[in-house]
Amino acid sequence: MNSIIVVPGHTTSPADQIRLAPGQSLRFGREPASGAHGAPGGAPPALYLPHAGISRSAGQITATGTYWSLSNFSRSATYVVENPEGAGEHIKIAPGRLDAPVPFEFARIVLPAGTELLTLDIWAPRHDYADRDEPGEHDGEPTVLPFPLDRSSRYFLVLTALCEPRLRGAPHAPLPTVEQVVERLRPSWPAANRATVQWNIDYLAVKLRLKPGPDTAEPGPRLVGKKETLVSLALRFDLVREQDLAALPAAPTGTAR
């Protein structure tokens, strides 16, 4: 897993996702310099944004290992890159700024387009985390975790909610539905809905390598039993433990736990 996935317009359809390996770039704009995304003939990838308020060549996204960068080709518009999981955390990319590094694992590029705002979602599943609990860690480089998960992220909260019934002593319990996960997390995540939870489940499938990473051109076959496979993997390798349940909101009174 080596780079990033561009998800135009909040879609979760693999056919609409654009996958970039390290060193690859994606131009975007009303008439980007390269061929439109999906153009035949092996043309460099480009994303066509047919809006009169977007520059012909508006910018470029470049994949660079464990992060990515954004260039703003506009002469007047400032672009904003938001962290959807942060409390308003964002960075501004000034007109003409080239190769500005973006550190967020999830990001949303916001492009001013006349009286509207257009957005592009970015997944950067290769956000590696080192094991800092190793003895003698200062003797050399720390070991990179095989399944790098950010326990403060919403995707980890979704994974914990999926694992909850089995972690509470019912190893063969049916997994909660997406709607049940939404209701379970809504007290601490008021904006949760079916689309956002499913979005996180789809991302987890890439993050935990159940689906091809962004360095693979093809989206891969449909993953049947995605939730079951995620939970099985998470519990088998102790990616989610009983102590992680403390991060979930308190269950309503009278609800079985």
GROMACS .gro file of C-alpha atoms in nm:
model
  257
    1MET     CA    1   0.000   0.000   0.000
    2ASN     CA    2   0.196   0.294  -0.126
    3SER     CA    3  -0.006   0.604  -0.196
    4ILE     CA    4  -0.342   0.781  -0.222
    5ILE     CA    5  -0.695   0.749  -0.359
    6VAL     CA    6  -0.889   1.048  -0.493
    7VAL     CA    7  -1.264   1.016  -0.439
    8PRO     CA    8  -1.452   1.279  -0.644
    9GLY     CA    9  -1.783   1.409  -0.514
   10HIS     CA   10  -1.810   1.187  -0.202
   11THR     CA   11  -1.864   0.877  -0.416
   12THR     CA   12  -1.770   0.534  -0.283
   13SER     CA   13  -1.790   0.365  -0.622
   14PRO     CA   14  -1.454   0.201  -0.701
   15ALA     CA   15  -1.504   0.289  -1.067
   16ASP     CA   16  -1.495   0.661  -0.981
   17GLN     CA   17  -1.190   0.643  -0.757
   18ILE     CA   18  -0.853   0.751  -0.895
   19ARG     CA   19  -0.555   0.563  -0.752
   20LEU     CA   20  -0.207   0.713  -0.754
   21ALA     CA   21   0.119   0.537  -0.677
   22PRO     CA   22   0.421   0.727  -0.541
   23GLY     CA   23   0.549   0.978  -0.793
   24GLN     CA   24   0.224   0.986  -0.992
   25SER     CA   25   0.029   1.310  -1.032
   26LEU     CA   26  -0.330   1.399  -1.112
   27ARG     CA   27  -0.412   1.729  -1.277
   28PHE     CA   28  -0.760   1.869  -1.230
   29GLY     CA   29  -0.956   2.156  -1.378
   30ARG     CA   30  -1.216   2.262  -1.632
   31GLU     CA   31  -0.977   2.165  -1.912
   32PRO     CA   32  -0.678   1.996  -1.743
   33ALA     CA   33  -0.360   1.971  -1.948
   34SER     CA   34  -0.367   1.591  -1.958
   35GLY     CA   35  -0.646   1.366  -2.085
   36ALA     CA   36  -0.958   1.333  -1.869
   37HIS     CA   37  -0.966   1.055  -1.611
   38GLY     CA   38  -1.036   0.729  -1.785
   39ALA     CA   39  -0.920   0.851  -2.124
   40PRO     CA   40  -0.780   0.574  -2.347
   41GLY     CA   41  -0.429   0.553  -2.480
   42GLY     CA   42  -0.239   0.564  -2.152
   43ALA     CA   43  -0.264   0.943  -2.116
   44PRO     CA   44  -0.149   1.081  -1.780
   45PRO     CA   45  -0.448   1.090  -1.545
   46ALA     CA   46  -0.648   1.409  -1.517
   47LEU     CA   47  -0.978   1.493  -1.352
   48TYR     CA   48  -1.230   1.693  -1.552
   49LEU     CA   49  -1.435   1.940  -1.344
   50PRO     CA   50  -1.691   2.092  -1.582
   51HIS     CA   51  -1.772   2.411  -1.390
   52ALA     CA   52  -1.738   2.765  -1.526
   53GLY     CA   53  -1.597   2.881  -1.191
   54ILE     CA   54  -1.301   2.641  -1.204
   55SER     CA   55  -0.979   2.733  -1.384
   56ARG     CA   56  -0.900   2.541  -1.701
   57SER     CA   57  -0.596   2.395  -1.527
   58ALA     CA   58  -0.679   2.439  -1.160
   59GLY     CA   59  -0.422   2.229  -0.978
   60GLN     CA   60  -0.235   1.908  -0.933
   61ILE     CA   61  -0.229   1.633  -0.670
   62THR     CA   62   0.096   1.439  -0.635
   63ALA     CA   63   0.140   1.116  -0.441
   64THR     CA   64   0.459   1.099  -0.237
   65GLY     CA   65   0.494   0.788  -0.020
   66THR     CA   66   0.325   0.842   0.314
   67TYR     CA   67   0.187   1.186   0.227
   68TRP     CA   68   0.071   1.383  -0.074
   69SER     CA   69   0.108   1.735  -0.204
   70LEU     CA   70  -0.119   1.987  -0.373
   71SER     CA   71  -0.031   2.254  -0.628
   72ASN     CA   72  -0.265   2.549  -0.685
   73PHE     CA   73  -0.243   2.677  -1.043
   74SER     CA   74  -0.514   2.939  -0.995
   75ARG     CA   75  -0.410   3.306  -1.018
   76SER     CA   76  -0.661   3.429  -0.762
   77ALA     CA   77  -0.837   3.148  -0.570
   78THR     CA   78  -0.710   3.008  -0.242
   79TYR     CA   79  -0.780   2.637  -0.195
   80VAL     CA   80  -0.858   2.490   0.146
   81VAL     CA   81  -0.768   2.137   0.253
   82GLU     CA   82  -0.981   2.025   0.546
   83ASN     CA   83  -0.936   1.739   0.789
   84PRO     CA   84  -1.294   1.603   0.807
   85GLU     CA   85  -1.211   1.433   1.138
   86GLY     CA   86  -1.055   1.742   1.295
   87ALA     CA   87  -1.226   2.020   1.487
   88GLY     CA   88  -1.201   2.265   1.200
   89GLU     CA   89  -0.840   2.170   1.126
   90HIS     CA   90  -0.739   2.287   0.779
   91ILE     CA   91  -0.459   2.431   0.570
   92LYS     CA   92  -0.473   2.698   0.300
   93ILE     CA   93  -0.302   2.664  -0.037
   94ALA     CA   94  -0.240   3.013  -0.177
   95PRO     CA   95  -0.270   3.093  -0.549
   96GLY     CA   96   0.040   2.976  -0.732
   97ARG     CA   97   0.165   2.759  -0.444
   98LEU     CA   98   0.336   2.444  -0.570
   99ASP     CA   99   0.373   2.104  -0.400
  100ALA     CA  100   0.230   2.201  -0.061
  101PRO     CA  101   0.256   1.888   0.161
  102VAL     CA  102  -0.069   1.763   0.317
  103PRO     CA  103  -0.038   1.553   0.636
  104PHE     CA  104  -0.398   1.437   0.681
  105GLU     CA  105  -0.492   1.070   0.637
  106PHE     CA  106  -0.839   1.185   0.534
  107ALA     CA  107  -0.864   1.518   0.355
  108ARG     CA  108  -1.115   1.723   0.162
  109ILE     CA  109  -1.000   1.974  -0.097
  110VAL     CA  110  -1.244   2.265  -0.116
  111LEU     CA  111  -1.237   2.460  -0.441
  112PRO     CA  112  -1.422   2.794  -0.473
  113ALA     CA  113  -1.624   2.787  -0.795
  114GLY     CA  114  -1.822   3.105  -0.843
  115THR     CA  115  -2.097   3.099  -0.580
  116GLU     CA  116  -2.039   2.728  -0.509
  117LEU     CA  117  -1.779   2.515  -0.336
  118LEU     CA  118  -1.663   2.194  -0.508
  119THR     CA  119  -1.493   1.921  -0.307
  120LEU     CA  120  -1.258   1.628  -0.366
  121ASP     CA  121  -1.204   1.368  -0.095
  122ILE     CA  122  -0.859   1.216  -0.052
  123TRP     CA  123  -0.778   0.886   0.119
  124ALA     CA  124  -0.415   0.833   0.216
  125PRO     CA  125  -0.416   0.479   0.357
  126ARG     CA  126  -0.039   0.459   0.381
  127HIS     CA  127  -0.017   0.658   0.702
  128ASP     CA  128   0.229   0.437   0.887
  129TYR     CA  129   0.261   0.426   1.264
  130ALA     CA  130   0.571   0.293   1.440
  131ASP     CA  131   0.567   0.062   1.742
  132ARG     CA  132   0.710   0.288   2.013
  133ASP     CA  133   0.671   0.033   2.293
  134GLU     CA  134   0.957  -0.187   2.179
  135PRO     CA  135   1.245  -0.233   2.423
  136GLY     CA  136   1.562  -0.073   2.296
  137GLU     CA  137   1.370   0.135   2.046
  138HIS     CA  138   1.635   0.406   2.056
  139ASP     CA  139   1.898   0.163   1.924
  140GLY     CA  140   1.766   0.201   1.569
  141GLU     CA  141   1.464   0.272   1.359
  142PRO     CA  142   1.134   0.163   1.523
  143THR     CA  143   0.938  -0.121   1.365
  144VAL     CA  144   0.654  -0.013   1.139
  145LEU     CA  145   0.327  -0.175   1.242
  146PRO     CA  146   0.185  -0.429   0.992
  147PHE     CA  147  -0.166  -0.280   1.029
  148PRO     CA  148  -0.115   0.093   1.093
  149LEU     CA  149  -0.434   0.221   1.258
  150ASP     CA  150  -0.502   0.559   1.412
  151ARG     CA  151  -0.701   0.483   1.727
  152SER     CA  152  -0.827   0.841   1.745
  153SER     CA  153  -0.991   0.824   1.402
  154ARG     CA  154  -1.355   0.764   1.317
  155TYR     CA  155  -1.271   0.461   1.106
  156PHE     CA  156  -1.128   0.296   1.418
  157LEU     CA  157  -1.444   0.389   1.610
  158VAL     CA  158  -1.652   0.224   1.337
  159LEU     CA  159  -1.433  -0.086   1.352
  160THR     CA  160  -1.468  -0.097   1.731
  161ALA     CA  161  -1.847  -0.074   1.706
  162LEU     CA  162  -1.848  -0.362   1.458
  163CYS     CA  163  -1.635  -0.573   1.693
  164GLU     CA  164  -1.826  -0.479   2.010
  165PRO     CA  165  -2.073  -0.772   2.031
  166ARG     CA  166  -1.797  -1.031   2.004
  167LEU     CA  167  -1.562  -0.845   2.236
  168ARG     CA  168  -1.837  -0.842   2.500
  169GLY     CA  169  -1.836  -1.220   2.524
  170ALA     CA  170  -2.054  -1.336   2.235
  171PRO     CA  171  -1.798  -1.476   1.986
  172HIS     CA  172  -2.064  -1.593   1.741
  173ALA     CA  173  -2.296  -1.292   1.772
  174PRO     CA  174  -2.425  -1.147   1.444
  175LEU     CA  175  -2.250  -0.827   1.349
  176PRO     CA  176  -2.439  -0.499   1.383
  177THR     CA  177  -2.591  -0.359   1.067
  178VAL     CA  178  -2.470  -0.028   0.929
  179GLU     CA  179  -2.785   0.134   1.069
  180GLN     CA  180  -2.712  -0.011   1.415
  181VAL     CA  181  -2.357   0.122   1.400
  182VAL     CA  182  -2.496   0.466   1.312
  183GLU     CA  183  -2.726   0.462   1.616
  184ARG     CA  184  -2.448   0.328   1.840
  185LEU     CA  185  -2.208   0.609   1.747
  186ARG     CA  186  -2.452   0.898   1.707
  187PRO     CA  187  -2.423   1.024   2.071
  188SER     CA  188  -2.055   1.107   2.012
  189TRP     CA  189  -2.077   1.155   1.636
  190PRO     CA  190  -2.403   1.345   1.563
  191ALA     CA  191  -2.332   1.368   1.188
  192ALA     CA  192  -2.308   0.989   1.152
  193ASN     CA  193  -2.534   0.839   0.886
  194ARG     CA  194  -2.543   0.533   0.666
  195ALA     CA  195  -2.324   0.691   0.395
  196THR     CA  196  -2.050   0.809   0.633
  197VAL     CA  197  -2.032   0.476   0.817
  198GLN     CA  198  -2.023   0.282   0.490
  199TRP     CA  199  -1.754   0.520   0.366
  200ASN     CA  200  -1.539   0.430   0.668
  201ILE     CA  201  -1.601   0.057   0.619
  202ASP     CA  202  -1.490   0.086   0.256
  203TYR     CA  203  -1.179   0.274   0.366
  204LEU     CA  204  -1.098   0.008   0.627
  205ALA     CA  205  -1.108  -0.258   0.356
  206VAL     CA  206  -0.828  -0.072   0.177
  207LYS     CA  207  -0.641   0.021   0.495
  208LEU     CA  208  -0.631  -0.341   0.615
  209ARG     CA  209  -0.540  -0.466   0.267
  210LEU     CA  210  -0.859  -0.659   0.205
  211LYS     CA  211  -0.894  -0.461  -0.117
  212PRO     CA  212  -0.614  -0.361  -0.356
  213GLY     CA  213  -0.418  -0.058  -0.244
  214PRO     CA  214  -0.389   0.267  -0.443
  215ASP     CA  215  -0.073   0.141  -0.612
  216THR     CA  216  -0.294  -0.107  -0.800
  217ALA     CA  217  -0.474   0.028  -1.104
  218GLU     CA  218  -0.772  -0.207  -1.075
  219PRO     CA  219  -1.027  -0.173  -0.790
  220GLY     CA  220  -1.030  -0.552  -0.753
  221PRO     CA  221  -1.325  -0.789  -0.724
  222ARG     CA  222  -1.623  -0.715  -0.505
  223LEU     CA  223  -1.549  -0.808  -0.144
  224VAL     CA  224  -1.831  -1.031  -0.021
  225GLY     CA  225  -1.894  -1.026   0.353
  226LYS     CA  226  -1.683  -0.713   0.402
  227LYS     CA  227  -1.788  -0.649   0.762
  228GLU     CA  228  -1.740  -1.013   0.863
  229THR     CA  229  -1.394  -1.018   0.708
  230LEU     CA  230  -1.294  -0.691   0.876
  231VAL     CA  231  -1.406  -0.809   1.220
  232SER     CA  232  -1.244  -1.150   1.178
  233LEU     CA  233  -0.912  -0.989   1.087
  234ALA     CA  234  -0.933  -0.727   1.363
  235LEU     CA  235  -1.004  -0.982   1.636
  236ARG     CA  236  -0.759  -1.243   1.509
  237PHE     CA  237  -0.468  -0.998   1.525
  238ASP     CA  238  -0.589  -0.801   1.830
  239LEU     CA  239  -0.626  -0.484   1.629
  240VAL     CA  240  -0.928  -0.404   1.848
  241ARG     CA  241  -0.920  -0.507   2.213
  242GLU     CA  242  -1.170  -0.501   2.496
  243GLN     CA  243  -1.014  -0.184   2.641
  244ASP     CA  244  -1.090  -0.004   2.314
  245LEU     CA  245  -1.463  -0.032   2.392
  246ALA     CA  246  -1.417   0.254   2.641
  247ALA     CA  247  -1.399   0.493   2.344
  248LEU     CA  248  -1.757   0.408   2.243
  249PRO     CA  249  -2.037   0.626   2.381
  250ALA     CA  250  -2.220   0.485   2.680
  251ALA     CA  251  -2.492   0.242   2.573
  252PRO     CA  252  -2.850   0.364   2.641
  253THR     CA  253  -3.004   0.243   2.964
  254GLY     CA  254  -3.159  -0.098   2.920
  255THR     CA  255  -2.959  -0.179   2.608
  256ALA     CA  256  -2.787  -0.515   2.607
  257ARG     CA  257  -2.409  -0.481   2.606
   0.00000   0.00000   0.00000
